[in-house]
Amino acid sequence: MSLPVQHHAAPDTDHLRRVFGAYPTGVTALAAIVDGKPVGMAASSFTSVSLAPPIVSVCIAHSSSTWPVLRRTRRLGLSVLAADQADACRALSARDTDRFADLRWRETFGGAVLLDDAGAWIETSIRQVVRAGDHDVVLLDVHDLDRADEVAPLVFHGSAFRRLAEGE
């Protein structure tokens, strides 16, 4: 069954968000130590890019005030948030607050910050930043990684946090 394609003028951003929200994504935390303190943000546009060499990517809005700070760091921690970490995601998205006040985390030797209890952890460094519309596509080299078995991911879909249903 095919749906008719309607051609309109450029869609407004609210419509884009609703349509893009039909695609579920995982949620990650991108964080590092800056001037002796953890700095981080949530990012739901994480994806794997390459296995050889290992590369992942995130997309970050130009309006972010956190990205220019993180961009200066040598290593970035990327934590794939677990189903019970919606509050951590909200904290990492908050403005004008200590985002790490109620979070448990650890620092790597390279200065990346990884959240405890996440489903996976990846220590990265910036390979390339590509300007694309109102976002930067950030390609990250993978230096170290691990995962927690049996940890369900936090899923963002339709502008809400969701959990995956158990498989049949």
XYZ file of C-alpha atoms in Angstrom:
168
model
C 0.000 0.000 0.000
C 1.470 3.325 -0.951
C 0.491 6.638 0.498
C 0.006 9.672 -1.720
C 2.882 12.112 -1.609
C 1.777 15.663 -1.130
C 4.136 18.430 -2.118
C 3.979 21.478 0.103
C 6.119 24.439 0.849
C 8.924 23.779 3.325
C 7.356 22.237 6.438
C 7.284 24.246 9.643
C 9.476 23.095 12.533
C 6.545 21.828 14.637
C 5.465 19.549 11.798
C 9.061 18.402 11.271
C 9.364 17.511 14.969
C 6.132 15.491 14.869
C 7.169 13.582 11.760
C 10.771 13.026 12.903
C 9.348 11.941 16.289
C 7.754 8.939 14.557
C 11.232 7.393 14.501
C 12.251 6.088 17.945
C 15.789 6.783 19.084
C 17.962 5.898 22.007
C 19.163 8.654 24.293
C 22.781 9.354 25.163
C 24.735 11.585 27.486
C 27.788 13.334 26.062
C 30.111 14.549 28.843
C 33.655 15.447 29.881
C 35.604 17.135 32.647
C 36.092 20.848 31.954
C 38.039 23.014 34.409
C 37.787 20.263 37.019
C 33.991 19.827 36.801
C 31.723 17.529 34.774
C 29.985 19.171 31.827
C 27.446 17.298 29.756
C 24.333 17.226 27.660
C 21.727 14.801 26.343
C 21.764 13.781 22.681
C 19.189 11.564 20.990
C 20.744 11.610 17.536
C 23.505 9.088 18.253
C 24.344 6.456 15.652
C 27.155 4.109 14.713
C 28.996 5.133 11.557
C 31.895 2.740 10.958
C 33.334 -0.469 12.412
C 36.803 -0.101 10.863
C 37.879 2.352 12.080
C 35.296 2.569 14.867
C 33.370 5.835 14.499
C 30.066 7.052 15.965
C 28.200 10.317 15.513
C 25.875 12.702 17.305
C 24.079 15.789 16.014
C 24.071 18.909 18.160
C 22.040 22.085 17.660
C 23.919 25.309 17.049
C 21.782 26.810 19.822
C 23.485 24.586 22.430
C 25.512 26.532 24.985
C 27.133 23.298 26.239
C 28.564 22.065 22.934
C 31.120 24.901 22.520
C 32.501 23.981 25.965
C 32.594 20.218 25.289
C 34.097 20.748 21.843
C 37.346 21.953 23.442
C 37.948 18.724 25.388
C 40.404 15.984 24.480
C 38.036 13.082 25.244
C 34.250 12.850 25.410
C 32.260 10.188 27.211
C 29.135 8.911 25.535
C 26.742 6.968 27.787
C 23.759 5.137 26.296
C 21.064 5.820 28.870
C 19.114 2.965 30.454
C 15.315 2.767 30.637
C 15.327 4.037 34.236
C 17.489 7.086 33.459
C 14.814 9.478 32.137
C 15.515 11.778 35.108
C 19.208 11.803 34.180
C 18.274 12.848 30.661
C 16.078 15.653 32.007
C 18.912 16.803 34.282
C 21.344 16.845 31.356
C 18.865 18.919 29.337
C 18.202 21.482 32.082
C 19.441 25.052 31.871
C 21.158 27.078 34.577
C 21.564 24.228 37.055
C 24.193 21.729 38.185
C 23.312 18.954 35.744
C 25.422 16.403 37.636
C 24.194 17.162 41.180
C 22.097 13.973 41.424
C 23.938 11.818 38.886
C 26.448 9.059 39.572
C 29.358 9.152 37.150
C 33.022 8.343 36.702
C 35.919 10.035 34.934
C 38.236 8.188 32.557
C 41.975 8.761 32.486
C 41.468 10.923 29.390
C 38.888 13.182 31.070
C 35.725 11.702 29.570
C 32.704 11.412 31.882
C 30.604 8.232 31.828
C 27.319 7.819 33.688
C 26.943 4.889 36.081
C 24.090 2.461 35.416
C 23.973 3.263 31.681
C 23.473 0.509 29.137
C 26.740 1.223 27.312
C 29.757 3.502 27.596
C 31.993 4.821 24.838
C 35.100 6.946 25.273
C 35.586 9.095 22.189
C 37.435 12.026 20.674
C 36.307 14.392 17.946
C 37.327 13.295 14.465
C 35.398 15.858 12.432
C 32.592 18.381 12.800
C 30.367 18.975 9.786
C 28.018 21.950 9.753
C 24.591 20.811 8.515
C 21.700 23.270 8.645
C 21.023 24.281 12.248
C 23.113 21.413 13.700
C 26.668 20.118 13.738
C 27.165 16.479 12.785
C 29.972 15.377 15.091
C 31.991 12.323 14.048
C 33.689 10.701 17.033
C 36.561 8.200 17.069
C 35.948 5.350 19.522
C 38.839 4.641 21.915
C 37.223 2.362 24.479
C 33.757 0.949 25.065
C 31.747 -1.478 27.120
C 28.135 -2.425 27.776
C 25.976 -3.709 30.581
C 24.222 -6.930 29.683
C 20.469 -7.091 30.248
C 20.028 -3.304 30.580
C 17.075 -1.989 28.580
C 17.630 1.312 26.751
C 15.820 4.594 27.280
C 13.841 5.289 24.105
C 12.586 8.666 22.894
C 9.557 8.475 20.606
C 6.730 10.895 19.872
C 8.235 13.522 22.208
C 8.108 11.141 25.192
C 10.371 8.650 26.934
C 9.350 5.050 26.382
C 10.493 1.544 27.246
C 10.850 -1.360 24.865
C 8.354 -4.184 25.274
C 9.755 -7.633 25.986
C 10.295 -9.669 22.802
C 8.063 -12.558 21.919
